[in-house]
């Protein structure tokens, strides 16, 4: 084979579009949500395209990709796409093909849904499957949580859309910090310093600079560094720049849950997710504590929020003190911020709820 | 019957949600690498800890990124994943595929890799999960031959991504797919050869619904918007009025600036154009009756990122409105200025938002030659500690 050409960039998306999209590109007029997971977009020309959205597990084999390619060949003229949340979307140009496609998908066990006021696919990271800094697994928790929450994927019964995401460490790959409900892998012990390897493997100034709380000092005697353990909040950033500072700890690593974030600008500006539960243990393979905590929050939200309210909008209306009361989640010292933007979260008025 | 070697993971094969364990087992039937990856994952489930070592420096000729080095810390037990590197493949804009190109990717990964993939990774690339060092160059050669290229990694421009945009969404105010593709092609060098203090991400959303989470997940979000007024189709308003939608409660009352009013007897909706902030709520609720205006462009923001190192930021408004027409030169020139300033002043692993926070938005605006406008802030400062330059005083 010839030496590869470099810098050719990705294939042009225009080669990938179904003819009805090429024809009506930029001329869509409106859409309808025919049923959960099924959308109809109508163009100014009167042409329509149907989308059938199904859940994917993100970590898939090439044979899975070939399976969905076979389905797309049969019903979609060989066209499909993926969403930013790793859903698969079958793009159907022929209205008569929509119901047969749905039938085949159902018969093969695919889940159709994820549109409108549903829980869409969960954005998540690699976890123990393929990351070196993971404090928990990603795919296993997502599978366990979504096995319980499937009815919220296949229906549109929630007050508003609900976006769940999971990051397996504090690097938070994947909009976890702005999700309605975020599951985050956390460490709870400072890294151990491997003096022997550190001097050889790592640049000491880089290691020192990597610490957001200035907890790392040079240790000239060992040609290494010393960690002020009282200042360490276990972010793992030093480990990211230096392998000689392992932070994973099977006994203490686990999961935190944050709630109330959003990225859409509809009604209210985007918001960060806020800490709800500081720690739940790692209990593979099915993380029952995490599953029941997530389910509880989703159910309390579903029962109490007004129609149209995202998780964060609901909590801001009823107040966080009421959120903790309704969910039965204890409020602890961990919930009061002591990091960089801390003071912006302290209450500056004597008006609050009991 | 042979006893299962993965009793913990086996429990994740049941249940209605798609099972990644089934997928790993499918790949393991054909690939010894995938088999050992599954075995090592079972070990992680048993011991509750990760078994991958820190990445090493591996790659393909001519590139400084695009491959994530990964090594097992238990290579004696799982020799097939001693090295198990990831290749990031730049997705087509909007994640659109024809099945022929998907099958090509599958065939290449069957030949050179583990047969495991992510469709897609968090940044947007196709992730080809796991292969040995000697296979990296041949896999890349085959990808290139098939018209694919690697995405970004390390302290480089990361693979840009875009929402579905004008391909299938009536809300799209800009051509997200073309912008994403054009910027990706223009900045191939920045994408493939890490040379900055840290990563830089660009994401393109067609409207303020921001379906690619650009405001939270990218250093420079490009978000479609419009300058003129909403277009309202009163005939369609009447159809909604006769449906089960509560126009007054679910639409008008939820308008954040009270810019909408509804006459229930005439079944007519009206907007005070100067009060509308283009949040998309009413359009989302009544897509057949309400549409964005016709003078379309984008709002450019800067600085968004996840918490590492100094805390998370949502991006800040930089240019309230800019027309987005190919070749997008004005924005590309601005990017060059921003990258220069960041490269000059940024510390290692300092994102541009953190640098702006450290040196001041004022200094940044001066460096990139943008005028301050009131749309950049929620509210002005409350302290009296501001700078005067020598030419402003006597």
XYZ file of C-alpha atoms in Angstrom:
748
model
C 0.000 0.000 0.000
C 1.184 3.524 -0.749
C 2.324 5.810 2.049
C -0.731 7.530 3.435
C -1.677 11.013 2.395
C -1.820 13.209 5.465
C -4.103 16.109 6.362
C -6.910 15.130 4.020
C -9.444 15.767 6.779
C -12.724 13.907 7.239
C -14.866 12.778 4.296
C -17.094 15.595 3.074
C -20.467 15.215 4.783
C -22.185 16.047 1.478
C -21.291 12.567 0.181
C -23.111 11.078 3.151
C -26.497 12.768 2.865
C -29.606 11.026 1.557
C -30.936 12.586 -1.698
C -33.985 14.115 0.023
C -31.646 16.021 2.348
C -29.375 17.145 -0.471
C -32.440 18.437 -2.295
C -33.956 20.230 0.703
C -30.758 21.256 2.492
C -31.449 24.422 4.503
C -35.104 24.477 3.415
C -36.835 22.580 6.187
C -40.062 24.197 7.285
C -41.250 22.403 10.399
C -41.200 19.078 12.182
C -43.631 16.860 14.025
C -42.980 14.383 16.791
C -45.097 11.479 15.515
C -44.464 9.285 18.535
C -41.587 8.706 20.945
C -38.425 8.276 18.906
C -40.057 9.099 15.564
C -39.773 12.528 13.920
C -41.117 13.861 10.646
C -39.400 16.870 9.089
C -41.215 18.660 6.282
C -39.453 20.891 3.761
C -40.702 24.023 1.991
C -40.931 21.818 -1.135
C -43.393 19.527 0.635
C -40.861 16.687 0.792
C -40.570 14.875 4.101
C -37.932 12.849 5.891
C -38.648 10.521 8.779
C -36.210 9.828 11.582
C -36.354 6.764 13.786
C -34.065 7.106 16.800
C -32.737 4.106 18.700
C -30.523 3.663 21.739
C -26.933 2.556 21.315
C -24.410 1.435 23.880
C -21.609 3.615 22.459
C -19.153 0.742 22.958
C -20.104 -1.426 19.998
C -18.501 -4.077 17.840
C -17.941 -3.735 14.126
C -20.595 -6.437 13.687
C -23.121 -4.164 15.385
C -22.233 -1.396 12.933
C -22.693 -3.890 10.088
C -26.105 -4.864 11.528
C -27.356 -1.281 11.544
C -25.857 -0.774 8.083
C -27.924 -3.746 6.856
C -31.063 -2.171 8.312
C -30.224 1.199 6.765
C -29.671 -0.484 3.396
C -33.050 -2.176 3.606
C -35.153 0.828 4.704
C -33.109 4.015 4.326
C -31.327 3.777 0.981
C -28.120 3.232 2.930
C -28.245 6.399 5.057
C -28.058 6.894 8.779
C -26.529 9.205 11.337
C -25.572 9.352 14.972
C -26.593 12.100 17.386
C -24.405 14.052 19.764
C -25.671 11.709 22.500
C -24.665 8.524 20.627
C -28.227 7.646 19.565
C -28.538 6.035 16.141
C -30.915 7.745 13.711
C -32.322 5.882 10.733
C -33.215 8.409 8.034
C -36.214 7.256 6.024
C -37.215 9.012 2.804
C -40.108 6.716 1.905
C -43.071 7.106 4.272
C -44.186 3.537 3.512
C -40.931 2.214 4.998
C -41.366 3.813 8.449
C -43.662 1.233 10.064
C -41.863 -1.814 8.587
C -38.581 -0.356 9.882
C -40.062 0.150 13.343
C -41.422 -3.405 13.306
C -38.061 -4.892 12.396
C -36.231 -2.770 14.978
C -38.656 -3.814 17.712
C -38.488 -7.432 16.688
C -34.693 -7.321 16.924
C -34.796 -5.736 20.377
C -33.707 -2.189 19.545
C -35.183 0.500 21.804
C -36.912 3.348 19.973
C -37.192 6.651 21.814
C -35.050 9.395 23.294
C -36.975 12.322 21.790
C -38.722 15.290 23.397
C -39.579 14.842 27.124
C -37.598 11.653 27.480
C -34.309 10.532 28.893
C -32.134 10.393 25.786
C -29.078 8.190 25.392
C -26.499 8.659 28.150
C -23.295 10.446 27.179
C -20.421 8.676 28.884
C -16.710 8.086 28.945
C -14.462 4.994 28.705
C -14.212 3.918 32.341
C -12.318 0.767 33.166
C -12.810 -0.394 29.551
C -10.067 1.836 28.199
C -8.970 4.747 30.406
C -6.015 4.960 32.766
C -7.482 7.557 35.141
C -10.972 6.083 35.660
C -12.249 6.103 39.238
C -15.178 3.930 38.222
C -16.488 2.093 35.182
C -18.689 4.011 32.747
C -20.474 1.442 30.549
C -21.479 -0.790 33.481
C -23.140 1.983 35.478
C -24.907 3.344 32.402
C -26.214 -0.105 31.495
C -27.427 -0.711 35.057
C -29.078 2.717 35.418
C -30.742 2.625 31.995
C -32.042 -0.939 32.449
C -34.120 0.615 35.258
C -35.034 3.819 33.419
C -35.932 2.356 29.992
C -39.607 3.429 30.247
C -38.403 7.046 30.369
C -36.441 6.471 27.133
C -39.288 4.866 25.213
C -41.967 7.332 26.369
C -42.144 11.117 26.657
C -43.691 11.177 30.105
C -41.277 13.463 31.974
C -41.968 17.164 32.653
C -39.182 18.078 30.189
C -36.193 16.479 28.566
C -33.771 14.876 31.008
C -30.125 14.543 30.062
C -28.004 12.060 32.005
C -24.278 11.795 31.538
C -21.418 10.005 33.204
C -17.739 10.820 33.546
C -15.428 8.238 35.080
C -13.114 10.821 36.669
C -12.978 14.528 37.446
C -11.639 15.316 33.967
C -15.362 15.179 33.149
C -15.065 14.331 29.458
C -18.590 14.923 28.142
C -20.746 17.891 29.348
C -21.203 16.216 32.694
C -20.873 19.568 34.416
C -23.992 20.848 32.627
C -26.318 17.809 32.704
C -29.705 17.426 34.374
C -28.209 14.469 36.184
C -24.515 13.673 36.189
C -22.732 10.630 37.555
C -19.053 11.295 38.227
C -16.284 8.923 39.307
C -14.336 10.361 42.243
C -11.249 9.571 44.284
C -11.082 10.189 48.026
C -7.383 9.778 48.845
C -4.335 11.797 47.778
C -2.011 10.219 45.205
C 0.879 8.126 46.455
C 4.258 9.556 45.466
C 6.566 7.012 43.833
C 9.810 8.920 44.441
C 11.973 6.496 42.519
C 9.988 6.783 39.281
C 8.944 10.407 39.626
C 12.391 11.921 39.205
C 12.996 9.815 36.108
C 9.595 10.046 34.419
C 8.139 13.470 35.201
C 8.995 17.133 34.863
C 8.807 18.445 38.411
C 7.772 22.059 37.519
C 4.915 20.682 35.401
C 3.795 18.442 38.261
C 3.812 21.367 40.703
C 1.945 23.615 38.260
C -0.699 20.965 37.650
C -2.112 21.255 41.177
C -5.053 23.673 41.448
C -4.651 24.039 45.236
C -0.848 24.381 45.362
C -0.606 21.203 47.441
C 2.505 19.941 45.632
C 5.967 21.170 46.700
C 9.410 20.222 45.410
C 11.310 17.600 47.412
C 14.955 18.169 46.411
C 16.256 15.454 48.725
C 14.363 12.753 46.839
C 14.537 14.611 43.483
C 10.776 14.331 43.638
C 7.782 16.134 45.162
C 5.884 16.201 48.463
C 2.109 16.419 48.683
C 0.448 18.472 51.393
C -2.361 15.989 51.943
C -4.591 18.483 53.764
C -4.848 20.604 50.624
C -5.401 17.792 48.127
C -8.971 17.438 46.837
C -8.124 14.353 44.730
C -8.730 15.837 41.265
C -6.049 13.604 39.746
C -4.654 16.349 37.544
C -1.108 15.615 38.778
C -1.548 11.969 37.810
C -2.617 13.111 34.342
C 0.776 14.766 33.870
C 2.838 12.260 35.889
C 2.299 8.488 36.016
C 4.387 8.243 39.214
C 1.514 9.727 41.235
C -1.086 6.922 41.184
C -4.375 7.996 42.722
C -6.697 5.018 42.094
C -7.735 3.314 45.325
C -10.154 0.402 45.152
C -11.383 0.824 48.715
C -12.162 4.525 48.452
C -12.946 5.369 44.836
C -16.603 5.722 43.990
C -19.279 7.876 42.464
C -20.806 11.324 43.092
C -24.093 12.617 41.698
C -24.648 16.158 40.460
C -27.995 17.571 39.311
C -29.683 20.526 37.665
C -27.388 21.490 34.795
C -28.444 22.343 31.246
C -26.893 23.694 28.059
C -29.972 24.802 26.158
C -30.809 28.517 26.307
C -34.569 27.933 26.225
C -36.263 30.027 28.936
C -33.205 30.146 31.205
C -29.476 30.497 30.590
C -27.279 27.379 30.674
C -26.487 26.175 34.194
C -23.908 24.034 35.936
C -24.889 20.788 37.641
C -24.618 20.982 41.450
C -23.591 18.378 43.994
C -26.446 16.208 45.268
C -24.716 13.086 46.598
C -21.001 13.332 47.506
C -20.177 9.627 47.511
C -21.610 6.243 46.639
C -19.468 3.118 46.635
C -18.215 1.254 43.572
C -20.291 -1.909 43.587
C -19.870 -3.694 40.259
C -21.332 -5.253 38.285
C -24.636 -3.398 38.831
C -23.978 -0.518 41.243
C -27.332 -0.887 43.073
C -26.716 2.186 45.294
C -26.138 4.405 42.260
C -29.127 2.974 40.399
C -31.524 3.569 43.287
C -30.159 7.073 43.974
C -30.610 8.081 40.321
C -34.061 6.519 40.183
C -35.120 8.361 43.322
C -34.055 11.757 41.973
C -35.718 11.128 38.599
C -38.959 10.001 40.234
C -39.120 12.924 42.674
C -38.502 15.303 39.757
C -41.123 13.564 37.581
C -43.694 13.802 40.366
C -43.069 17.394 41.466
C -41.847 19.516 38.566
C -44.241 21.596 36.506
C -44.770 20.635 32.888
C -41.922 22.055 30.823
C -39.453 22.504 33.693
C -35.962 21.056 33.363
C -34.454 19.562 36.536
C -32.450 22.716 37.317
C -35.380 25.044 36.627
C -37.550 23.001 38.974
C -34.967 23.028 41.759
C -34.283 26.750 41.385
C -38.034 27.409 41.677
C -38.659 25.225 44.717
C -35.205 25.985 46.255
C -32.327 23.650 46.966
C -33.333 23.304 50.602
C -36.653 21.888 49.394
C -34.873 19.616 46.887
C -32.871 17.980 49.686
C -36.028 17.582 51.752
C -38.084 16.047 48.918
C -35.382 13.626 47.802
C -34.349 12.700 51.339
C -30.711 13.342 50.452
C -28.706 14.580 53.472
C -27.052 18.004 53.167
C -23.446 17.817 54.359
C -20.233 19.840 54.685
C -19.299 18.523 51.216
C -22.150 20.516 49.634
C -20.714 23.878 50.662
C -18.203 24.922 48.029
C -14.628 25.778 49.032
C -13.063 25.873 45.540
C -12.537 28.749 43.089
C -16.092 30.032 42.564
C -17.248 29.228 46.106
C -18.495 32.607 47.311
C -20.856 32.986 44.350
C -22.886 30.126 45.850
C -23.282 31.499 49.390
C -26.698 32.950 50.189
C -26.647 36.725 50.563
C -30.200 37.243 51.735
C -32.175 36.197 54.822
C -34.950 34.914 52.544
C -35.094 31.144 52.330
C -37.414 28.218 52.985
C -37.735 25.895 55.974
C -20.374 -26.755 30.204
C -17.246 -24.665 30.534
C -17.335 -22.280 33.474
C -17.628 -18.643 32.452
C -14.470 -16.592 32.784
C -16.438 -13.369 33.178
C -19.153 -14.070 35.768
C -19.479 -10.417 36.836
C -19.699 -8.973 33.343
C -22.107 -11.745 32.321
C -24.654 -10.110 34.629
C -24.628 -7.067 32.340
C -25.875 -9.060 29.359
C -29.458 -9.182 30.609
C -31.939 -6.293 30.772
C -33.544 -4.167 28.057
C -30.821 -1.526 27.537
C -28.220 -2.361 24.832
C -25.428 -4.384 26.417
C -21.802 -3.409 25.867
C -20.803 -6.814 27.265
C -22.640 -8.552 24.437
C -20.760 -6.273 22.051
C -17.398 -7.078 23.642
C -18.189 -10.780 23.435
C -19.124 -10.469 19.770
C -15.778 -8.846 19.078
C -13.987 -11.401 21.287
C -15.214 -14.246 19.069
C -13.089 -12.898 16.229
C -10.312 -11.016 17.969
C -7.900 -12.255 20.653
C -7.313 -8.597 21.560
C -11.002 -8.064 22.308
C -11.006 -11.322 24.286
C -8.188 -10.136 26.537
C -9.790 -6.674 26.857
C -12.895 -8.415 28.153
C -10.814 -10.528 30.535
C -9.021 -7.491 31.877
C -12.321 -5.655 32.366
C -13.561 -8.604 34.433
C -10.436 -8.194 36.572
C -11.309 -4.513 37.061
C -14.837 -5.487 38.072
C -13.405 -7.967 40.570
C -10.810 -5.635 42.064
C -12.727 -2.360 41.590
C -9.828 -0.632 39.945
C -8.512 0.294 36.549
C -5.853 -1.858 34.837
C -4.635 0.463 32.120
C -1.354 2.254 32.440
C -0.651 5.825 31.532
C -0.468 6.347 27.765
C 2.886 6.218 26.027
C 3.899 8.174 22.962
C 2.814 6.272 19.886
C 1.525 7.556 16.602
C 1.680 7.582 12.848
C 4.185 9.271 10.533
C 3.806 13.014 10.226
C 1.320 13.455 13.070
C 1.739 14.436 16.719
C -1.658 13.158 17.796
C -4.728 11.197 16.831
C -3.552 8.022 18.574
C -3.958 7.486 22.315
C -1.305 5.136 23.678
C -2.645 2.557 26.093
C -0.860 -0.335 27.855
C -2.125 -3.020 30.207
C -0.670 -3.204 33.715
C -1.280 -6.958 33.686
C 0.381 -7.974 30.385
C 1.410 -11.446 31.636
C -2.210 -12.279 32.281
C -3.544 -10.491 29.178
C -0.748 -10.525 26.596
C -2.994 -9.546 23.679
C -3.646 -6.132 25.244
C -0.061 -5.462 26.296
C -0.454 -2.515 23.946
C -4.013 -1.569 23.073
C -3.985 1.877 21.496
C -6.946 3.976 20.413
C -7.201 5.646 17.032
C -9.417 8.717 16.774
C -10.975 9.005 13.314
C -12.435 12.377 12.357
C -16.179 11.923 11.810
C -18.010 13.505 8.858
C -19.800 16.710 9.956
C -23.063 15.983 11.751
C -22.207 12.250 12.067
C -23.877 11.458 8.726
C -22.802 8.228 7.031
C -23.595 6.123 4.060
C -23.427 2.427 4.806
C -20.579 1.859 2.336
C -18.267 4.112 4.316
C -19.307 2.516 7.612
C -18.565 -0.941 6.202
C -15.169 0.269 5.013
C -14.319 1.456 8.537
C -15.468 -1.908 9.923
C -13.348 -3.862 7.418
C -10.248 -1.830 8.234
C -10.753 -2.338 11.959
C -11.431 -6.050 11.502
C -8.083 -6.357 9.723
C -5.930 -4.132 11.935
C -7.685 -3.764 15.291
C -9.777 -5.332 18.015
C -13.131 -4.912 16.268
C -14.257 -2.701 19.169
C -15.366 0.858 18.538
C -17.144 3.824 20.028
C -19.741 5.497 17.813
C -18.678 8.061 18.954
C -16.253 9.435 21.534
C -17.162 12.416 23.685
C -15.463 14.922 21.391
C -17.117 13.452 18.321
C -14.527 11.225 16.644
C -15.122 7.626 15.684
C -13.071 5.779 18.281
C -11.314 2.659 17.031
C -10.648 0.998 20.332
C -7.505 -1.008 20.742
C -4.707 -2.214 18.521
C -1.020 -3.062 18.777
C 1.768 -0.626 17.955
C 2.881 -2.269 14.659
C -0.673 -2.030 13.294
C -1.043 1.743 13.760
C 0.680 2.849 10.561
C -0.931 0.208 8.308
C -4.352 1.018 9.794
C -3.799 4.714 9.158
C -2.604 4.031 5.604
C -5.797 2.066 4.960
C -7.978 4.768 6.527
C -6.324 7.445 4.433
C -6.730 5.370 1.295
C -10.446 5.134 2.106
C -10.742 8.907 2.534
C -10.642 9.084 6.330
C -8.204 10.987 8.520
C -7.315 11.079 12.218
C -8.825 13.513 14.717
C -7.097 15.628 17.329
C -5.525 14.750 20.666
C -3.163 16.369 23.148
C -2.463 20.108 23.183
C -3.967 20.664 19.748
C -7.157 21.734 18.048
C -9.549 18.938 18.887
C -11.883 17.527 16.266
C -14.645 20.118 15.760
C -18.235 18.899 15.814
C -21.606 20.252 14.744
C -25.309 19.611 15.250
C -27.484 18.217 12.453
C -28.028 21.790 11.252
C -29.608 22.648 7.890
C -29.436 18.993 6.836
C -32.537 18.193 8.873
C -33.500 21.015 11.199
C -35.651 24.038 10.470
C -34.145 25.889 13.441
C -30.646 26.047 11.945
C -29.609 29.685 11.520
C -26.171 28.845 10.155
C -24.727 26.065 8.017
C -23.253 24.160 10.968
C -22.080 21.248 8.835
C -20.231 23.377 6.317
C -18.672 25.537 9.058
C -17.496 22.432 10.914
C -16.111 20.836 7.761
C -14.520 24.058 6.501
C -12.784 24.911 9.806
C -11.620 21.303 10.181
C -10.093 21.380 6.700
C -8.554 24.824 7.154
C -6.891 23.936 10.450
C -5.535 20.448 9.666
C -2.068 21.440 10.852
C -3.371 22.754 14.192
C -5.426 19.566 14.554
C -2.708 17.024 13.807
C 0.354 18.664 15.370
C -0.062 19.674 19.016
C 1.759 22.968 19.670
C -0.333 24.914 22.184
C -0.507 25.232 25.971
C -3.420 22.799 26.015
C -6.408 21.631 23.988
C -8.748 23.946 22.039
C -12.272 22.888 21.068
C -14.687 24.342 18.525
C -18.313 23.257 18.385
C -21.059 24.552 16.127
C -24.741 24.682 17.046
C -27.378 25.927 14.632
C -29.523 27.682 17.235
C -29.561 28.525 20.956
C -30.939 25.055 21.800
C -27.259 24.143 21.443
C -27.645 20.415 20.759
C -23.866 19.854 20.729
C -23.484 21.513 24.161
C -21.013 23.939 22.632
C -21.383 26.490 25.413
C -20.244 23.995 28.041
C -17.899 21.801 26.045
C -15.955 24.040 23.711
C -13.423 26.838 24.012
C -15.089 28.620 21.097
C -18.776 27.902 20.558
C -20.390 29.129 17.336
C -24.131 29.368 17.998
C -26.633 30.278 15.306
C -29.062 33.126 15.991
C -30.908 35.940 14.215
C -31.083 39.713 14.486
C -34.563 40.561 13.278
C -37.866 39.332 14.629
C -39.635 35.989 14.991
C -41.822 34.961 12.080
C -45.302 34.013 13.262
C -47.838 32.163 11.115
C -51.241 33.114 12.609
C -53.092 30.354 10.728
C -50.867 27.777 12.427
C -51.309 29.574 15.776
C -55.041 28.875 15.383
C -54.315 25.180 14.799
C -52.282 25.065 18.010
C -55.064 26.975 19.818
C -57.439 24.196 18.864
C -55.016 21.489 20.009
C -54.279 20.534 23.614
C -51.414 23.052 23.857
C -52.028 25.741 26.481
C -50.572 28.698 24.568
C -50.944 31.168 27.426
C -49.536 28.900 30.163
C -46.947 26.801 28.363
C -45.687 29.359 25.852
C -46.510 33.001 26.673
C -46.087 32.753 30.470
C -42.729 31.019 30.056
C -41.229 33.669 27.792
C -38.267 34.897 29.883
C -38.687 38.557 28.870
C -42.488 38.623 28.593
C -42.093 39.555 24.945
C -45.103 37.512 23.803
C -48.772 38.302 24.135
C -51.729 36.174 23.140
C -55.213 37.266 22.192
C -57.367 34.234 23.013
C -60.505 35.515 21.289
C -58.746 36.226 17.990
C -56.356 33.296 18.614
C -53.436 35.531 17.634
C -49.924 35.608 18.998
C -47.729 38.703 18.838
C -44.175 39.536 19.832
C -42.459 42.752 20.875
C -39.345 42.265 18.730
C -37.021 44.458 20.804
C -37.809 42.454 23.959
C -37.162 38.986 22.456
C -33.783 37.486 23.453
C -34.057 34.520 21.013
C -34.039 31.749 23.644
C -35.999 29.310 21.398
C -38.656 28.370 23.968
C -41.722 29.481 21.969
C -40.276 28.064 18.748
C -39.660 24.713 20.453
C -43.242 24.653 21.688
C -44.889 25.757 18.416
C -42.488 24.805 15.590
C -45.171 24.988 12.931
C -46.270 28.513 13.904
C -43.108 30.297 15.007
C -39.779 30.470 13.186
C -36.513 32.359 13.661
C -36.164 35.640 11.750
C -34.499 35.898 8.345
C -31.385 37.957 9.190
C -29.323 35.029 10.374
C -25.825 34.675 11.749
C -24.027 33.496 14.853
C -23.042 34.511 18.342
C -19.387 33.686 19.062
C -18.440 32.826 22.621
C -15.156 32.003 24.317
C -13.711 30.068 27.244
C -15.979 27.099 28.010
C -14.468 24.019 29.651
C -14.888 21.209 32.184
C -13.496 21.634 35.747
C -9.862 20.561 35.304
C -7.813 22.632 36.399
C -9.263 25.780 37.947
C -12.953 25.039 37.722
C -15.535 24.778 34.944
C -16.631 27.698 32.830
C -19.578 28.252 30.571
C -18.421 30.215 27.539
C -18.682 34.006 27.529
C -20.173 36.144 24.763
C -17.431 37.577 22.562
C -19.181 38.643 19.346
C -22.950 39.114 19.796
C -23.682 38.763 16.072
C -21.627 37.889 13.023
C -22.713 36.822 9.541
C -21.445 33.340 8.756
C -20.652 33.055 5.074
C -17.888 30.972 3.470
C -14.930 31.172 3.703
C -15.603 32.582 7.199
C -12.396 34.608 6.961
C -13.215 37.162 9.667
C -13.658 34.447 12.272
C -10.590 32.537 11.111
C -8.515 35.725 11.430
C -9.870 36.228 14.939
C -8.974 32.634 15.837
C -5.400 33.218 14.679
C -5.153 36.273 16.969
C -6.631 34.389 19.920
C -4.296 31.445 19.444
C -1.270 33.787 19.195
C -2.174 35.531 22.461
C -2.871 32.256 24.253
C 0.301 30.642 22.924
C 2.317 33.688 24.013
C 0.837 33.980 27.508
C -0.649 30.639 28.487
C 0.957 28.275 30.962
C 1.142 24.530 30.324
C -2.344 22.994 30.622
C -3.998 26.406 30.829
C -7.120 26.636 28.652
C -7.887 29.957 26.988
C -10.762 30.615 29.410
C -8.466 30.209 32.397
C -5.936 32.538 30.805
C -8.641 35.160 30.225
C -9.649 34.793 33.864
C -6.013 35.168 34.999
C -5.020 38.122 32.798
C -8.396 39.798 32.448
C -11.041 39.984 29.711
C -9.883 43.573 29.053
C -6.362 42.440 28.169
C -7.759 39.681 25.966
C -10.106 42.002 24.063
C -7.251 44.423 23.460
C -5.011 41.634 22.169
C -7.596 40.346 19.723
C -8.766 43.873 18.804
C -12.409 43.533 19.738
C -14.435 46.429 21.137
C -16.223 45.905 24.439
C -20.016 45.854 24.107
C -22.665 45.594 26.807
C -23.935 42.246 25.471
C -20.695 40.670 26.765
C -21.745 40.882 30.426
C -24.790 40.117 32.548
C -23.995 43.250 34.563
C -21.020 45.590 34.938
C -18.449 45.356 37.710
C -19.332 46.487 41.249
C -15.799 47.383 42.357
C -13.809 50.537 41.528
C -10.559 48.702 40.688
C -10.079 49.263 36.972
C -7.120 50.226 34.820
C -6.493 53.393 32.783
C -3.994 53.353 29.978
C -1.517 56.267 29.618
C -3.321 57.642 26.548
C -6.584 57.941 28.447
C -5.256 60.250 31.213
C -3.678 63.732 31.249
